[in-house]
Each structure stands twice: as C-alpha cells, then as structure tokens.
Amino acid sequence: MVVVCVPHCVGRRVIEAAAEHRVHVLKEKPFATSLTEARELARLCEDAGIEPMVTLQRRFNPIYTSFPQLADQIGTPFVIDARYTLHTANPSDEWRGDIATAGGGCVIDMGPAPPSATSRSAPSAAPQPSA
C-alpha cells in the first residue's frame, strides 16, 4: 500500500502510478479534485484490482475525538457548528493559495474536514419530542 499526501494537483499522477503497479492507495483527502476525476480514478483502481481509500489526517486529533468522550456530560447535540481554519501568515504563499495547484480551492481542500470530524459525534437519529 502507498500513502499519498501530496498537493491536490499531484494526487492523480500518484494514484495512476499506484494502479499501474497494482498497489493499494490510502489518499489523504480529497481523493480527487472533481467528480469527473474521482469517477475516472475509481474506475482505474477497480480495473487494476486495487482498493482506493481516503483519510483525513486530523480525524484522530484530540480536538476532534474529545467530543464523543464528553458527550455524556454535555447531552445530545442539537446543533453542531464546525469551523476549520488554516493558520498561516499568507495562504497565497503556498500551494493552497494557487487554484492551479490547489485543484478546487478551499472547498475541496478544507470542506471535508468539519463533516468528517463531526459525523462520528452526531446522534444517529434526531431526538423525538416527549409526549
């Protein structure tokens, strides 16, 4: 298996090389920079007989894992407000600030993080009103 953590514009080439060599892929989000690319890469992986997997590098960060551990003290969540910030003096100075290398920009780069982190914390069903 190969772990792929590269700027979004390079991910496709690495996944293609892994498929060529029939090596399973663990790709740091996003899997692709567009729906079309995702479908093409999924088909490529399927044809090569390899498993494409996607991860979020911060998923097990204590900031995100602490909520389920404290849920019994907090109670059932009604609303979850998640924000994800990038702490850098000037985001335009790195690959994320260039649309050509970011491959989709902020939504592709940071958009999956809050839903992924909070999905494990949200209740499986909405609370029912008491009679």
PDB file of C-alpha atoms in Angstrom:
ATOM      1  CA  MET A   1       0.000   0.000   0.000  1.00  0.00           C
ATOM      2  CA  VAL A   2       1.112   3.547  -0.689  1.00  0.00           C
ATOM      3  CA  VAL A   3       0.084   6.528   1.453  1.00  0.00           C
ATOM      4  CA  VAL A   4      -0.494   9.592  -0.715  1.00  0.00           C
ATOM      5  CA  CYS A   5      -0.137  13.021   0.955  1.00  0.00           C
ATOM      6  CA  VAL A   6       0.686  15.450  -1.816  1.00  0.00           C
ATOM      7  CA  PRO A   7      -0.724  18.725  -3.146  1.00  0.00           C
ATOM      8  CA  HIS A   8      -4.044  18.063  -4.833  1.00  0.00           C
ATOM      9  CA  CYS A   9      -2.700  18.677  -8.334  1.00  0.00           C
ATOM     10  CA  VAL A  10      -0.241  15.760  -7.955  1.00  0.00           C
ATOM     11  CA  GLY A  11      -2.605  13.174  -6.452  1.00  0.00           C
ATOM     12  CA  ARG A  12      -3.931  11.874  -9.768  1.00  0.00           C
ATOM     13  CA  ARG A  13      -0.443  11.047 -11.069  1.00  0.00           C
ATOM     14  CA  VAL A  14       0.453   9.174  -7.894  1.00  0.00           C
ATOM     15  CA  ILE A  15      -2.802   7.167  -7.936  1.00  0.00           C
ATOM     16  CA  GLU A  16      -2.277   6.355 -11.623  1.00  0.00           C
ATOM     17  CA  ALA A  17       1.246   5.096 -10.872  1.00  0.00           C
ATOM     18  CA  ALA A  18      -0.060   3.008  -7.952  1.00  0.00           C
ATOM     19  CA  ALA A  19      -2.726   1.482 -10.193  1.00  0.00           C
ATOM     20  CA  GLU A  20      -0.135   0.711 -12.859  1.00  0.00           C
ATOM     21  CA  HIS A  21       1.874  -1.217 -10.256  1.00  0.00           C
ATOM     22  CA  ARG A  22      -1.243  -2.698  -8.609  1.00  0.00           C
ATOM     23  CA  VAL A  23      -0.521  -1.071  -5.243  1.00  0.00           C
ATOM     24  CA  HIS A  24      -3.432  -0.188  -2.926  1.00  0.00           C
ATOM     25  CA  VAL A  25      -3.811   3.540  -2.227  1.00  0.00           C
ATOM     26  CA  LEU A  26      -4.517   5.417   1.008  1.00  0.00           C
ATOM     27  CA  LYS A  27      -5.084   9.002  -0.174  1.00  0.00           C
ATOM     28  CA  GLU A  28      -5.259  11.970   2.151  1.00  0.00           C
ATOM     29  CA  LYS A  29      -8.382  13.962   1.278  1.00  0.00           C
ATOM     30  CA  PRO A  30      -9.530  14.887  -1.235  1.00  0.00           C
ATOM     31  CA  PHE A  31      -9.496  11.736  -3.333  1.00  0.00           C
ATOM     32  CA  ALA A  32      -9.825  13.870  -6.478  1.00  0.00           C
ATOM     33  CA  THR A  33     -10.262  17.487  -7.499  1.00  0.00           C
ATOM     34  CA  SER A  34     -13.557  16.988  -9.338  1.00  0.00           C
ATOM     35  CA  LEU A  35     -16.366  14.484  -9.598  1.00  0.00           C
ATOM     36  CA  THR A  36     -15.203  13.520 -13.094  1.00  0.00           C
ATOM     37  CA  GLU A  37     -11.673  12.885 -11.855  1.00  0.00           C
ATOM     38  CA  ALA A  38     -12.982  10.879  -8.881  1.00  0.00           C
ATOM     39  CA  ARG A  39     -15.011   8.641 -11.192  1.00  0.00           C
ATOM     40  CA  GLU A  40     -12.060   8.154 -13.529  1.00  0.00           C
ATOM     41  CA  LEU A  41      -9.698   7.293 -10.661  1.00  0.00           C
ATOM     42  CA  ALA A  42     -12.242   4.941  -9.059  1.00  0.00           C
ATOM     43  CA  ARG A  43     -12.641   3.126 -12.388  1.00  0.00           C
ATOM     44  CA  LEU A  44      -8.861   2.988 -12.831  1.00  0.00           C
ATOM     45  CA  CYS A  45      -8.444   1.484  -9.348  1.00  0.00           C
ATOM     46  CA  GLU A  46     -11.232  -1.015  -9.971  1.00  0.00           C
ATOM     47  CA  ASP A  47      -9.705  -2.077 -13.308  1.00  0.00           C
ATOM     48  CA  ALA A  48      -6.325  -2.513 -11.598  1.00  0.00           C
ATOM     49  CA  GLY A  49      -7.882  -4.535  -8.772  1.00  0.00           C
ATOM     50  CA  ILE A  50      -6.667  -2.175  -6.070  1.00  0.00           C
ATOM     51  CA  GLU A  51      -8.534  -0.578  -3.178  1.00  0.00           C
ATOM     52  CA  PRO A  52      -8.655   3.225  -3.061  1.00  0.00           C
ATOM     53  CA  MET A  53      -9.057   4.539   0.494  1.00  0.00           C
ATOM     54  CA  VAL A  54      -9.389   8.121   1.712  1.00  0.00           C
ATOM     55  CA  THR A  55      -8.423   9.561   5.081  1.00  0.00           C
ATOM     56  CA  LEU A  56      -8.449  12.876   6.865  1.00  0.00           C
ATOM     57  CA  GLN A  57      -5.098  13.400   8.556  1.00  0.00           C
ATOM     58  CA  ARG A  58      -6.597  15.131  11.584  1.00  0.00           C
ATOM     59  CA  ARG A  59      -9.505  12.750  12.150  1.00  0.00           C
ATOM     60  CA  PHE A  60      -7.968  11.310  15.324  1.00  0.00           C
ATOM     61  CA  ASN A  61      -6.635  14.606  16.671  1.00  0.00           C
ATOM     62  CA  PRO A  62      -7.706  15.018  20.320  1.00  0.00           C
ATOM     63  CA  ILE A  63      -9.570  18.197  19.384  1.00  0.00           C
ATOM     64  CA  TYR A  64     -11.970  16.087  17.311  1.00  0.00           C
ATOM     65  CA  THR A  65     -12.017  12.947  19.435  1.00  0.00           C
ATOM     66  CA  SER A  66     -12.736  14.732  22.718  1.00  0.00           C
ATOM     67  CA  PHE A  67     -16.387  15.482  21.954  1.00  0.00           C
ATOM     68  CA  PRO A  68     -17.649  11.873  21.961  1.00  0.00           C
ATOM     69  CA  GLN A  69     -15.717  11.330  25.190  1.00  0.00           C
ATOM     70  CA  LEU A  70     -17.514  14.294  26.799  1.00  0.00           C
ATOM     71  CA  ALA A  71     -20.953  13.741  25.245  1.00  0.00           C
ATOM     72  CA  ASP A  72     -22.420  12.215  28.407  1.00  0.00           C
ATOM     73  CA  GLN A  73     -21.562  15.432  30.267  1.00  0.00           C
ATOM     74  CA  ILE A  74     -22.923  17.674  27.510  1.00  0.00           C
ATOM     75  CA  GLY A  75     -26.053  15.801  26.418  1.00  0.00           C
ATOM     76  CA  THR A  76     -27.482  15.169  22.967  1.00  0.00           C
ATOM     77  CA  PRO A  77     -26.303  17.795  20.475  1.00  0.00           C
ATOM     78  CA  PHE A  78     -28.964  19.924  18.839  1.00  0.00           C
ATOM     79  CA  VAL A  79     -26.642  21.866  16.516  1.00  0.00           C
ATOM     80  CA  ILE A  80     -23.002  21.324  15.628  1.00  0.00           C
ATOM     81  CA  ASP A  81     -21.136  24.396  14.385  1.00  0.00           C
ATOM     82  CA  ALA A  82     -17.750  23.440  12.965  1.00  0.00           C
ATOM     83  CA  ARG A  83     -15.057  25.759  11.676  1.00  0.00           C
ATOM     84  CA  TYR A  84     -11.764  24.855  10.143  1.00  0.00           C
ATOM     85  CA  THR A  85      -9.049  27.453   9.868  1.00  0.00           C
ATOM     86  CA  LEU A  86      -5.613  27.451   8.330  1.00  0.00           C
ATOM     87  CA  HIS A  87      -3.065  29.234  10.482  1.00  0.00           C
ATOM     88  CA  THR A  88      -0.593  30.817   8.132  1.00  0.00           C
ATOM     89  CA  ALA A  89       0.536  34.380   7.604  1.00  0.00           C
ATOM     90  CA  ASN A  90      -0.428  34.326   3.926  1.00  0.00           C
ATOM     91  CA  PRO A  91      -2.187  31.256   2.476  1.00  0.00           C
ATOM     92  CA  SER A  92      -1.473  32.598  -1.017  1.00  0.00           C
ATOM     93  CA  ASP A  93       2.224  31.926  -0.482  1.00  0.00           C
ATOM     94  CA  GLU A  94       1.810  28.147  -0.600  1.00  0.00           C
ATOM     95  CA  TRP A  95       0.213  25.628  -2.973  1.00  0.00           C
ATOM     96  CA  ARG A  96      -3.243  26.008  -1.370  1.00  0.00           C
ATOM     97  CA  GLY A  97      -3.352  29.647  -2.468  1.00  0.00           C
ATOM     98  CA  ASP A  98      -2.869  28.813  -6.149  1.00  0.00           C
ATOM     99  CA  ILE A  99      -6.015  27.492  -7.859  1.00  0.00           C
ATOM    100  CA  ALA A 100      -3.915  25.519 -10.361  1.00  0.00           C
ATOM    101  CA  THR A 101      -2.144  23.525  -7.656  1.00  0.00           C
ATOM    102  CA  ALA A 102      -4.947  23.543  -5.063  1.00  0.00           C
ATOM    103  CA  GLY A 103      -7.219  21.779  -7.527  1.00  0.00           C
ATOM    104  CA  GLY A 104     -10.557  23.162  -6.479  1.00  0.00           C
ATOM    105  CA  GLY A 105      -9.559  25.629  -3.810  1.00  0.00           C
ATOM    106  CA  CYS A 106     -10.807  25.925  -0.260  1.00  0.00           C
ATOM    107  CA  VAL A 107     -13.954  23.803  -0.588  1.00  0.00           C
ATOM    108  CA  ILE A 108     -12.011  20.825  -1.976  1.00  0.00           C
ATOM    109  CA  ASP A 109      -9.115  21.339   0.428  1.00  0.00           C
ATOM    110  CA  MET A 110     -10.869  22.070   3.709  1.00  0.00           C
ATOM    111  CA  GLY A 111     -14.547  21.327   3.022  1.00  0.00           C
ATOM    112  CA  PRO A 112     -14.482  17.626   4.010  1.00  0.00           C
ATOM    113  CA  ALA A 113     -12.880  18.260   7.403  1.00  0.00           C
ATOM    114  CA  PRO A 114     -15.798  19.508   9.560  1.00  0.00           C
ATOM    115  CA  PRO A 115     -18.363  16.929   8.307  1.00  0.00           C
ATOM    116  CA  SER A 116     -15.836  14.128   8.707  1.00  0.00           C
ATOM    117  CA  ALA A 117     -14.835  15.196  12.196  1.00  0.00           C
ATOM    118  CA  THR A 118     -18.383  15.792  13.446  1.00  0.00           C
ATOM    119  CA  SER A 119     -20.095  12.835  11.736  1.00  0.00           C
ATOM    120  CA  ARG A 120     -18.848  10.497  14.440  1.00  0.00           C
ATOM    121  CA  SER A 121     -20.214  12.840  17.091  1.00  0.00           C
ATOM    122  CA  ALA A 122     -23.690  13.438  15.726  1.00  0.00           C
ATOM    123  CA  PRO A 123     -26.581  11.361  17.041  1.00  0.00           C
ATOM    124  CA  SER A 124     -27.669   8.546  14.751  1.00  0.00           C
ATOM    125  CA  ALA A 125     -31.285   9.735  14.863  1.00  0.00           C
ATOM    126  CA  ALA A 126     -32.903  13.003  15.755  1.00  0.00           C
ATOM    127  CA  PRO A 127     -34.305  13.105  19.307  1.00  0.00           C
ATOM    128  CA  GLN A 128     -38.041  12.516  19.495  1.00  0.00           C
ATOM    129  CA  PRO A 129     -40.222  15.014  21.357  1.00  0.00           C
ATOM    130  CA  SER A 130     -41.717  13.731  24.602  1.00  0.00           C
ATOM    131  CA  ALA A 131     -45.449  13.291  24.827  1.00  0.00           C
TER     132      ALA A 131
END
